[in-house]
PDB file of C-alpha atoms in Angstrom:
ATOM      1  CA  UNK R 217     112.750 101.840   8.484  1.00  0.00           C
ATOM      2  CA  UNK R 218     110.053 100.952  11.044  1.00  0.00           C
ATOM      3  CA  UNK R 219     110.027  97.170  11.133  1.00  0.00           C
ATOM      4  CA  UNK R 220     106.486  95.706   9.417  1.00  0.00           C
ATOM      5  CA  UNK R 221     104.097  94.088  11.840  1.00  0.00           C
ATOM      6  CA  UNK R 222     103.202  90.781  11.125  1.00  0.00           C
ATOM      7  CA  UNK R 223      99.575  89.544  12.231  1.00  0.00           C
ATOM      8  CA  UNK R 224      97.499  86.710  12.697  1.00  0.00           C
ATOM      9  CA  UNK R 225      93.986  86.291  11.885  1.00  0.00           C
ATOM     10  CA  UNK R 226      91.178  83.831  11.419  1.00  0.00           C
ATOM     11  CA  UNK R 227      89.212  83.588   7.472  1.00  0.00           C
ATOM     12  CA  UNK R 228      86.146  85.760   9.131  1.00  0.00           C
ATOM     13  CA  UNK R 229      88.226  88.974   9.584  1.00  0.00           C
ATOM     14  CA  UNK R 230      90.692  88.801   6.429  1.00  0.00           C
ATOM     15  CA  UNK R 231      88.843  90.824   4.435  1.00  0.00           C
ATOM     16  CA  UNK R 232      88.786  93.711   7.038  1.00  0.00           C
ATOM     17  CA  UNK R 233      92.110  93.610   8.067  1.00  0.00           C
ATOM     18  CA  UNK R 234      93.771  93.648   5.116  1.00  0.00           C
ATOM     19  CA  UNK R 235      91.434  96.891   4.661  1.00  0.00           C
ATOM     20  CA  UNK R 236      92.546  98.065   7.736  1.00  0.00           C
ATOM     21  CA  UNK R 237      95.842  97.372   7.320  1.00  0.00           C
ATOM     22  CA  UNK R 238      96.794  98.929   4.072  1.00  0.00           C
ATOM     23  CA  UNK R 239      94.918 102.234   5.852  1.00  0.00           C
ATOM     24  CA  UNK R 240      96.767 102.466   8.658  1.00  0.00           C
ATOM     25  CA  UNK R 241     100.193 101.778   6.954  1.00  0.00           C
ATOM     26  CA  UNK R 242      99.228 104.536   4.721  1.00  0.00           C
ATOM     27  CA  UNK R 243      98.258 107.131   7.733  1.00  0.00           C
ATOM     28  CA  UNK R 244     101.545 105.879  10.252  1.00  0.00           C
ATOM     29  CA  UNK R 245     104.357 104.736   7.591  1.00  0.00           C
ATOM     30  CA  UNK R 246     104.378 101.192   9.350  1.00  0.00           C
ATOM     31  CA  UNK R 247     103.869  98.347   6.802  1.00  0.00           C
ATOM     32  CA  UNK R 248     101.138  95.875   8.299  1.00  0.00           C
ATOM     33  CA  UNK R 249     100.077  92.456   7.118  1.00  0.00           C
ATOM     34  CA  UNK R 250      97.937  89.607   8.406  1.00  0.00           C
ATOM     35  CA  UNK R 251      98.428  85.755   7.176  1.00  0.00           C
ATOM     36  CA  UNK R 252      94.490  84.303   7.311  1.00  0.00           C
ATOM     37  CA  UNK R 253      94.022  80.620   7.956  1.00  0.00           C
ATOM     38  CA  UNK R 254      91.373  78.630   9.276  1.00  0.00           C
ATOM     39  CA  UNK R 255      90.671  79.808  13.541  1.00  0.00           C
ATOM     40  CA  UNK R 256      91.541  76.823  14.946  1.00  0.00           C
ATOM     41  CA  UNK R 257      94.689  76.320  13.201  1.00  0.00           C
ATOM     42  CA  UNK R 258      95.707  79.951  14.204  1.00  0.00           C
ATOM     43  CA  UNK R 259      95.270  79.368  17.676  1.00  0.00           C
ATOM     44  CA  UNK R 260      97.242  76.679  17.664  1.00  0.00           C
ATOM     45  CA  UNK R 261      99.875  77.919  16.256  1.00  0.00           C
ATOM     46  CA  UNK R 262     100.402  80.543  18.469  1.00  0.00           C
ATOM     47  CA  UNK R 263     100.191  78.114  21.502  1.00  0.00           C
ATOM     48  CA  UNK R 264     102.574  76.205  20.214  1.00  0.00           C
ATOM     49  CA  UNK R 265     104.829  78.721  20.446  1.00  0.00           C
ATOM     50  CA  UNK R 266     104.912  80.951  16.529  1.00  0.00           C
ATOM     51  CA  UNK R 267     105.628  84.200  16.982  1.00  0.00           C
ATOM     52  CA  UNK R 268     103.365  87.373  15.794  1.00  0.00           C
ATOM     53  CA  UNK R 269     102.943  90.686  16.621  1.00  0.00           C
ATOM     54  CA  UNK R 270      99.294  90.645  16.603  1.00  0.00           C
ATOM     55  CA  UNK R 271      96.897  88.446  16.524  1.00  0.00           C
ATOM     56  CA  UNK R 272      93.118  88.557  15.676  1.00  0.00           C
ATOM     57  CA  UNK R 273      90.635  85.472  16.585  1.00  0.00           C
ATOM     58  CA  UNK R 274      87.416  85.319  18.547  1.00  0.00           C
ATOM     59  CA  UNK R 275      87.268  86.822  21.875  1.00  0.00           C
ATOM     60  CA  UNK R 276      87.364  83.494  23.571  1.00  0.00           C
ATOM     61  CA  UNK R 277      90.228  82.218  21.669  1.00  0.00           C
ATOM     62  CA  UNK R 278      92.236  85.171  22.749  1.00  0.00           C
ATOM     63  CA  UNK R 279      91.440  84.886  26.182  1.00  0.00           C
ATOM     64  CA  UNK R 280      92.544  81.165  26.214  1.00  0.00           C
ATOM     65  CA  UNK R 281      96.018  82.314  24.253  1.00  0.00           C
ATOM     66  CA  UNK R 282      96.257  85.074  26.930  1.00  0.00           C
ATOM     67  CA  UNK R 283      96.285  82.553  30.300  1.00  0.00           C
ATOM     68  CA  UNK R 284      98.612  80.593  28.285  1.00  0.00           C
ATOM     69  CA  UNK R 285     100.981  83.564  28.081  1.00  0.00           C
ATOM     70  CA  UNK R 286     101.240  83.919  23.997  1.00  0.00           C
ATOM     71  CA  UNK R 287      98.983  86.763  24.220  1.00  0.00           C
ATOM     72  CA  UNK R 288      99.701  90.133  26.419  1.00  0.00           C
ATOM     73  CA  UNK R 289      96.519  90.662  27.946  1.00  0.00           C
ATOM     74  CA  UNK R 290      96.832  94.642  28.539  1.00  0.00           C
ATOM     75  CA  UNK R 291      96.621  95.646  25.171  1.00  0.00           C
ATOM     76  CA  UNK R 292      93.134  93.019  23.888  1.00  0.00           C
ATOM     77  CA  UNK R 293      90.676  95.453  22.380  1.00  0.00           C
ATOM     78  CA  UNK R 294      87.297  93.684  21.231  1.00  0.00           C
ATOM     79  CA  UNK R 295      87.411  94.512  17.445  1.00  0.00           C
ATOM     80  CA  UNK R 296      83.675  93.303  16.362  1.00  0.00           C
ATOM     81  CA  UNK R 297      80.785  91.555  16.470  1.00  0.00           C
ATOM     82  CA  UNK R 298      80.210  89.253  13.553  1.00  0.00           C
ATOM     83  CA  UNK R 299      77.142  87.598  12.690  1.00  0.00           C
ATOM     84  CA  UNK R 300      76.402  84.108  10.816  1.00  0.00           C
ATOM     85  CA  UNK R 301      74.633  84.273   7.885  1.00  0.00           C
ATOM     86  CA  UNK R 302      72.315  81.982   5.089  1.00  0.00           C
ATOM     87  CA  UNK R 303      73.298  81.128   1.711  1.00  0.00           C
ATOM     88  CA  UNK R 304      72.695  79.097  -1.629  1.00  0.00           C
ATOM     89  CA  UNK R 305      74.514  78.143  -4.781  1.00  0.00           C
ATOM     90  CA  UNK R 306      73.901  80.903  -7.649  1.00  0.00           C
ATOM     91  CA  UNK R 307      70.531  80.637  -9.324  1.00  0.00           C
ATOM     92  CA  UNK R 308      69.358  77.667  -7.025  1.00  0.00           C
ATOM     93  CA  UNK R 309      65.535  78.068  -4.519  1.00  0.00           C
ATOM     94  CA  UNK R 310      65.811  80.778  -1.703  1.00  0.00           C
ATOM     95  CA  UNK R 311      64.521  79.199   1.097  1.00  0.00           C
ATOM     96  CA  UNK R 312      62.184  81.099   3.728  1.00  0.00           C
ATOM     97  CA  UNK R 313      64.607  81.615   6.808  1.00  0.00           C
ATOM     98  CA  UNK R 314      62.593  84.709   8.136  1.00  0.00           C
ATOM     99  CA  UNK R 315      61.271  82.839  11.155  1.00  0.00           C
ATOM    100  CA  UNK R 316      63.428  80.278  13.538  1.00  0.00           C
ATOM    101  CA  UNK R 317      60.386  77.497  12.485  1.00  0.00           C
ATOM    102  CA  UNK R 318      61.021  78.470   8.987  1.00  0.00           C
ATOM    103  CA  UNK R 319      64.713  77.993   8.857  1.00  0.00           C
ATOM    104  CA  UNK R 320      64.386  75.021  10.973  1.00  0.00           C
ATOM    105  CA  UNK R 321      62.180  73.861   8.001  1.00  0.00           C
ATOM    106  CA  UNK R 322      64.494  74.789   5.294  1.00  0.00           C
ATOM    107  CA  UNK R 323      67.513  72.923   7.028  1.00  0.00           C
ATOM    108  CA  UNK R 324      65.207  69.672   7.110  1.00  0.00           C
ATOM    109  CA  UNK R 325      64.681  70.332   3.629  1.00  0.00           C
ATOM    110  CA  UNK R 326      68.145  70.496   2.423  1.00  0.00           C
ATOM    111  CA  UNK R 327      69.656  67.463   0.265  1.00  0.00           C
ATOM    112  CA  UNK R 328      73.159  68.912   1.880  1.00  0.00           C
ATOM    113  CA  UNK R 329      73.824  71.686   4.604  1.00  0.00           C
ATOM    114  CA  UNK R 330      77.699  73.033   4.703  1.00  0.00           C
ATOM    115  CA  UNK R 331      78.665  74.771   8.122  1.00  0.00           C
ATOM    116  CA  UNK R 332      82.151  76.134   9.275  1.00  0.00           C
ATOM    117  CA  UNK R 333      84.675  74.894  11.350  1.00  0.00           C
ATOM    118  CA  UNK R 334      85.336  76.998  14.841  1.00  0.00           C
ATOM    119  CA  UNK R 335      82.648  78.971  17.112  1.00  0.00           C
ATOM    120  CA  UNK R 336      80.160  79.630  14.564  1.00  0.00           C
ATOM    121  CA  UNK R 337      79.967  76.277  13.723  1.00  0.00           C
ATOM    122  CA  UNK R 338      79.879  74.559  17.323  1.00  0.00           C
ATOM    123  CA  UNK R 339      76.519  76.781  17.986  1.00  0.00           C
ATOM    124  CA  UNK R 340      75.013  75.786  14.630  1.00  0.00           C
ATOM    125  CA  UNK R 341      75.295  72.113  15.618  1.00  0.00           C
ATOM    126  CA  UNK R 342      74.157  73.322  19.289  1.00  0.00           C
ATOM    127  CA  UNK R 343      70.677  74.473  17.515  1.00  0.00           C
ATOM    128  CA  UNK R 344      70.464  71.849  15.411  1.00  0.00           C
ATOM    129  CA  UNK R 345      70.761  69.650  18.686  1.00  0.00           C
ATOM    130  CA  UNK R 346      68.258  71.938  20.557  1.00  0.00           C
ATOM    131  CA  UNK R 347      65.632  71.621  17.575  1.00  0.00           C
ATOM    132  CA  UNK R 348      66.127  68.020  18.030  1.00  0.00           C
ATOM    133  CA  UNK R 349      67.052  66.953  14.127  1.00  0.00           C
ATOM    134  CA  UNK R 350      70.628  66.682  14.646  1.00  0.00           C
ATOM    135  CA  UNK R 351      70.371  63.149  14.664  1.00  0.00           C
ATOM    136  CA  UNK R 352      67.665  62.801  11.648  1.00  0.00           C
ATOM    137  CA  UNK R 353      70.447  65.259   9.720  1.00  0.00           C
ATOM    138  CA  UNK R 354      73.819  64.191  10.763  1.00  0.00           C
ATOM    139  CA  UNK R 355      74.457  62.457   7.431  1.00  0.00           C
ATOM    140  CA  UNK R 356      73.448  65.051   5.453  1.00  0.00           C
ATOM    141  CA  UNK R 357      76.008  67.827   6.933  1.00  0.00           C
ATOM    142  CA  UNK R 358      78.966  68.748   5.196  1.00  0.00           C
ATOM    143  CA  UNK R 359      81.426  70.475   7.301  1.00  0.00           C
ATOM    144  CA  UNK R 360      84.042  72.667   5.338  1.00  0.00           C
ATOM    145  CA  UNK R 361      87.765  71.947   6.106  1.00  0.00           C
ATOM    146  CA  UNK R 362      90.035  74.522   7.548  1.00  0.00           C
ATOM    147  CA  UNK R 363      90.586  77.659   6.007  1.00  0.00           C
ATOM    148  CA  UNK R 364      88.066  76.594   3.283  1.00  0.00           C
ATOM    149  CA  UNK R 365      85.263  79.216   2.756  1.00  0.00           C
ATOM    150  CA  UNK R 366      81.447  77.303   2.956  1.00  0.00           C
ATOM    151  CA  UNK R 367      80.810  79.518  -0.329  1.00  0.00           C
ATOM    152  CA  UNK R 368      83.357  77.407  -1.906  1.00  0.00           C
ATOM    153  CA  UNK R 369      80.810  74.448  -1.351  1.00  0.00           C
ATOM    154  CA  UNK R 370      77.882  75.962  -2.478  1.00  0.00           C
ATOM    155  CA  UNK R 371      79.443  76.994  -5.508  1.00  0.00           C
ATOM    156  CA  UNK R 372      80.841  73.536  -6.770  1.00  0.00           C
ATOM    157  CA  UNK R 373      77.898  71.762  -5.998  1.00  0.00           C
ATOM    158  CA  UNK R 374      78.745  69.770  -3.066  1.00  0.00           C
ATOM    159  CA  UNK R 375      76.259  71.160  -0.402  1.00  0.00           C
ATOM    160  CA  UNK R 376      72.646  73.089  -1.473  1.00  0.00           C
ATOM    161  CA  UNK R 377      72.251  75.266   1.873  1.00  0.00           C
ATOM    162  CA  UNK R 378      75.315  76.525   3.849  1.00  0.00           C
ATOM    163  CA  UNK R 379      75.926  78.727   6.665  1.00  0.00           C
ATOM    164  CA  UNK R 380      78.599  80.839   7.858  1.00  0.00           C
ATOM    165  CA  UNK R 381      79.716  83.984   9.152  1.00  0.00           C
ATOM    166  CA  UNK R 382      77.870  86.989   6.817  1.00  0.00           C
ATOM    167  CA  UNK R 383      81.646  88.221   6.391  1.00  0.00           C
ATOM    168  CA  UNK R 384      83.068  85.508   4.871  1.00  0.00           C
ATOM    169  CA  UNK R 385      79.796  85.456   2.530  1.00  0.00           C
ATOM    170  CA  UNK R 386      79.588  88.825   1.567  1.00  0.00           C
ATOM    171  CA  UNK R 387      81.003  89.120  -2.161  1.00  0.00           C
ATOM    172  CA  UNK R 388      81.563  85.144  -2.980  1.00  0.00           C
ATOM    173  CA  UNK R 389      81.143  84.478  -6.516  1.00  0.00           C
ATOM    174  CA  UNK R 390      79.029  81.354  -7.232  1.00  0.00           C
ATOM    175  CA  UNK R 391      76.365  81.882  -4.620  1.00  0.00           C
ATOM    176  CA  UNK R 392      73.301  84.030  -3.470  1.00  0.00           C
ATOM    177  CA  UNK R 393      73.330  85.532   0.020  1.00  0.00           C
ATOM    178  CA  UNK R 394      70.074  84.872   1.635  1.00  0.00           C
ATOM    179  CA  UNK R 395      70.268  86.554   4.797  1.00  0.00           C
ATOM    180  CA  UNK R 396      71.252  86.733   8.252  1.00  0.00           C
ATOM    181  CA  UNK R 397      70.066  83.850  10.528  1.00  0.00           C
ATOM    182  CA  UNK R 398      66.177  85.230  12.915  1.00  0.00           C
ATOM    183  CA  UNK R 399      67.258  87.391  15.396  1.00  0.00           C
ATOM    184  CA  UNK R 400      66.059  85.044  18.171  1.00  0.00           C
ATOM    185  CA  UNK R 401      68.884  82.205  16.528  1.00  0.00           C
ATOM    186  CA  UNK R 402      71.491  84.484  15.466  1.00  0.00           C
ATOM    187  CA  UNK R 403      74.773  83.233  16.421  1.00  0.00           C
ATOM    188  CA  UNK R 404      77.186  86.319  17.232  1.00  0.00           C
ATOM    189  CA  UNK R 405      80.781  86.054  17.384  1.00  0.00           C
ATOM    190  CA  UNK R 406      83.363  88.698  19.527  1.00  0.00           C
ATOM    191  CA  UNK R 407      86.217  88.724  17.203  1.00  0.00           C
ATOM    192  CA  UNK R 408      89.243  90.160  19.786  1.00  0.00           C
ATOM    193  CA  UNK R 409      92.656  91.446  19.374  1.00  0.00           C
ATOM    194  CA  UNK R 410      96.139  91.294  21.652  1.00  0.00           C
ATOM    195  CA  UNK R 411      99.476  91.720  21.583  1.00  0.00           C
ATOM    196  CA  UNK R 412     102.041  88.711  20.888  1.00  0.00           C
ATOM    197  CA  UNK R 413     104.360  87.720  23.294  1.00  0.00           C
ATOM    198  CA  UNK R 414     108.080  88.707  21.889  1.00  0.00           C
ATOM    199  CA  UNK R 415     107.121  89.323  19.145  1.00  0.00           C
ATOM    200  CA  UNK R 416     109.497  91.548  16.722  1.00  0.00           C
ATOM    201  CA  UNK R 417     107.571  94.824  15.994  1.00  0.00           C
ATOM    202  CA  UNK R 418     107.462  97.857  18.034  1.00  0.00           C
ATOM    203  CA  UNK R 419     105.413  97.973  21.033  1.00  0.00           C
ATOM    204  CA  UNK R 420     104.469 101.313  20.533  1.00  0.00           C
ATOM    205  CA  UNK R 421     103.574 100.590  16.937  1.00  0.00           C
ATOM    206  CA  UNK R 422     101.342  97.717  17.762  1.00  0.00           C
ATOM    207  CA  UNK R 423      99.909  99.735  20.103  1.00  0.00           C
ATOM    208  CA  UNK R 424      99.127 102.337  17.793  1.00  0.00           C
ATOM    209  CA  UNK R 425      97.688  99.387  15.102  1.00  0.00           C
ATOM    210  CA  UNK R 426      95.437  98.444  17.764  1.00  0.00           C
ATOM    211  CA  UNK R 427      94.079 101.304  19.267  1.00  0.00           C
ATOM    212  CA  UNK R 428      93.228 102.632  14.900  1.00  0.00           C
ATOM    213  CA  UNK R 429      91.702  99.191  14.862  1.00  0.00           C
ATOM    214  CA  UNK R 430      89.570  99.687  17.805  1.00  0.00           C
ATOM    215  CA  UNK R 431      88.340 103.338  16.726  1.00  0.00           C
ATOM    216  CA  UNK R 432      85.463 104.831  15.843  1.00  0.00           C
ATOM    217  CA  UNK R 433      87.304 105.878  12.470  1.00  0.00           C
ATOM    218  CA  UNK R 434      87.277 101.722  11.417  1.00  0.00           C
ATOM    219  CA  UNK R 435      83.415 101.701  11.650  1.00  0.00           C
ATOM    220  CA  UNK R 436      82.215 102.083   8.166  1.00  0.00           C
ATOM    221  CA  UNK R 437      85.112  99.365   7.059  1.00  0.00           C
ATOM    222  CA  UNK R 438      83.647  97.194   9.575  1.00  0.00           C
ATOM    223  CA  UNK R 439      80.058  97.358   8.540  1.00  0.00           C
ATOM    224  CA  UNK R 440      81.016  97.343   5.167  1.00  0.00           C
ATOM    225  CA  UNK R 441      82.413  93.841   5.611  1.00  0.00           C
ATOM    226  CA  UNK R 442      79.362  92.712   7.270  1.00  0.00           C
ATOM    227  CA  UNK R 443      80.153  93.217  11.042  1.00  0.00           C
ATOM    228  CA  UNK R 444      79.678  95.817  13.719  1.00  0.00           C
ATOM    229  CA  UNK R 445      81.737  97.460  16.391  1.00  0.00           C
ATOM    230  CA  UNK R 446      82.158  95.565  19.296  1.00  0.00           C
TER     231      UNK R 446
END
């Protein structure tokens, strides 16, 4: 029996690979599955030296694990392109976030404002900072721990306006999806795969993992869990 490949991969693509993974075990005969934690967490892992045969994480990430040597850098294929997205607790006030002034507006106005940890979040501060109200704000942000969905906060009460990537959103229970962030503030994240280094899997298989994952034939998974093809 083909041994399974193991993979690594960051809360914003879980739902997706696991989708992606249960396919393409089901079309090759190779049993696939990804462990999900928190992005920053993931990539250290790997640099400290745990082994997998694949690993998922944004694009940057990967390229830093590929310099290091963890990652083989032939085989990175650019999986999507993941957006961040607006949300509420269940039944609560939909802000207006149509416009940049009126989401700037409706951040202001928030008792409580969750954000992620990792990329997404760094640029949300960065507007924040560019909008000059980081400062007037700071007290009132709530950043979620690792691993720890910002849906979780909304839910229980503990922030009233949160933001994250629309695939880690998408289907929460306890909250109201909003929307996607203006197009002129959207904050868009490559999401990347590569090779491990050593790891225990077939390289032909992983090969074969990544080039299904890269294919036109994922499309409609990826949309459907809030992303597009990168």
């Amino acid at each position: 029996m083909t041994r399974p490949i193991q993979g690594l991969c960051s809360m914003a693509t879980r739902g997706l690979l696991d989708e992606l993974a249960a396919a393409h075990a089901q079309r090759a005969g190779v049993p696939v599955s990804f462990l999900a934690i928190g992005g920053v967490e993931a990539a250290r892992r790997v640099s400290a030296g745990e082994l997998f045969d694949v690993v998922v994480l944004a694009s940057d990430a990967i390229d830093k694990l590929v310099a290091s040597g963890r990652l083989d850098a032939a085989g990175k294929v650019d999986l999507v392109r993941s957006g961040v997205a607006v949300a509420v607790r269940a039944g609560a006030e939909r802000p207006d976030i149509a416009t940049e002034d009126a989401l700037r507006a409706a951040v202001l106005a928030a008792p409580r404002t969750a954000y992620s940890t990792g990329p997404s979040g760094m640029a949300l501060i960065a507007l924040f900072e560019r909008w000059g109200i980081a400062g007037e704000i700071r007290s009132r942000l709530v950043q979620a721990p690792p691993g720890v969905p910002v849906g979780a906060l909304l839910a229980r009460g503990d922030a009233e306006l949160g933001f994250q990537q629309l695939s880690e959103l998408i289907g929460m229970e306890g909250i109201e999806l909003i929307g996607p962030l203006p197009p002129e503030v959207q904050i868009t994240t490559v999401f990347s795969a590569a090779p491990g280094m050593g790891g225990g899997a077939p390289p032909e298989a992983v090969r074969a993992l990544l080039q299904f994952m890269g294919s036109a034939e994922s499309a409609e998974a990826k949309r459907r869990h809030g992303m597009e093809p990168a």
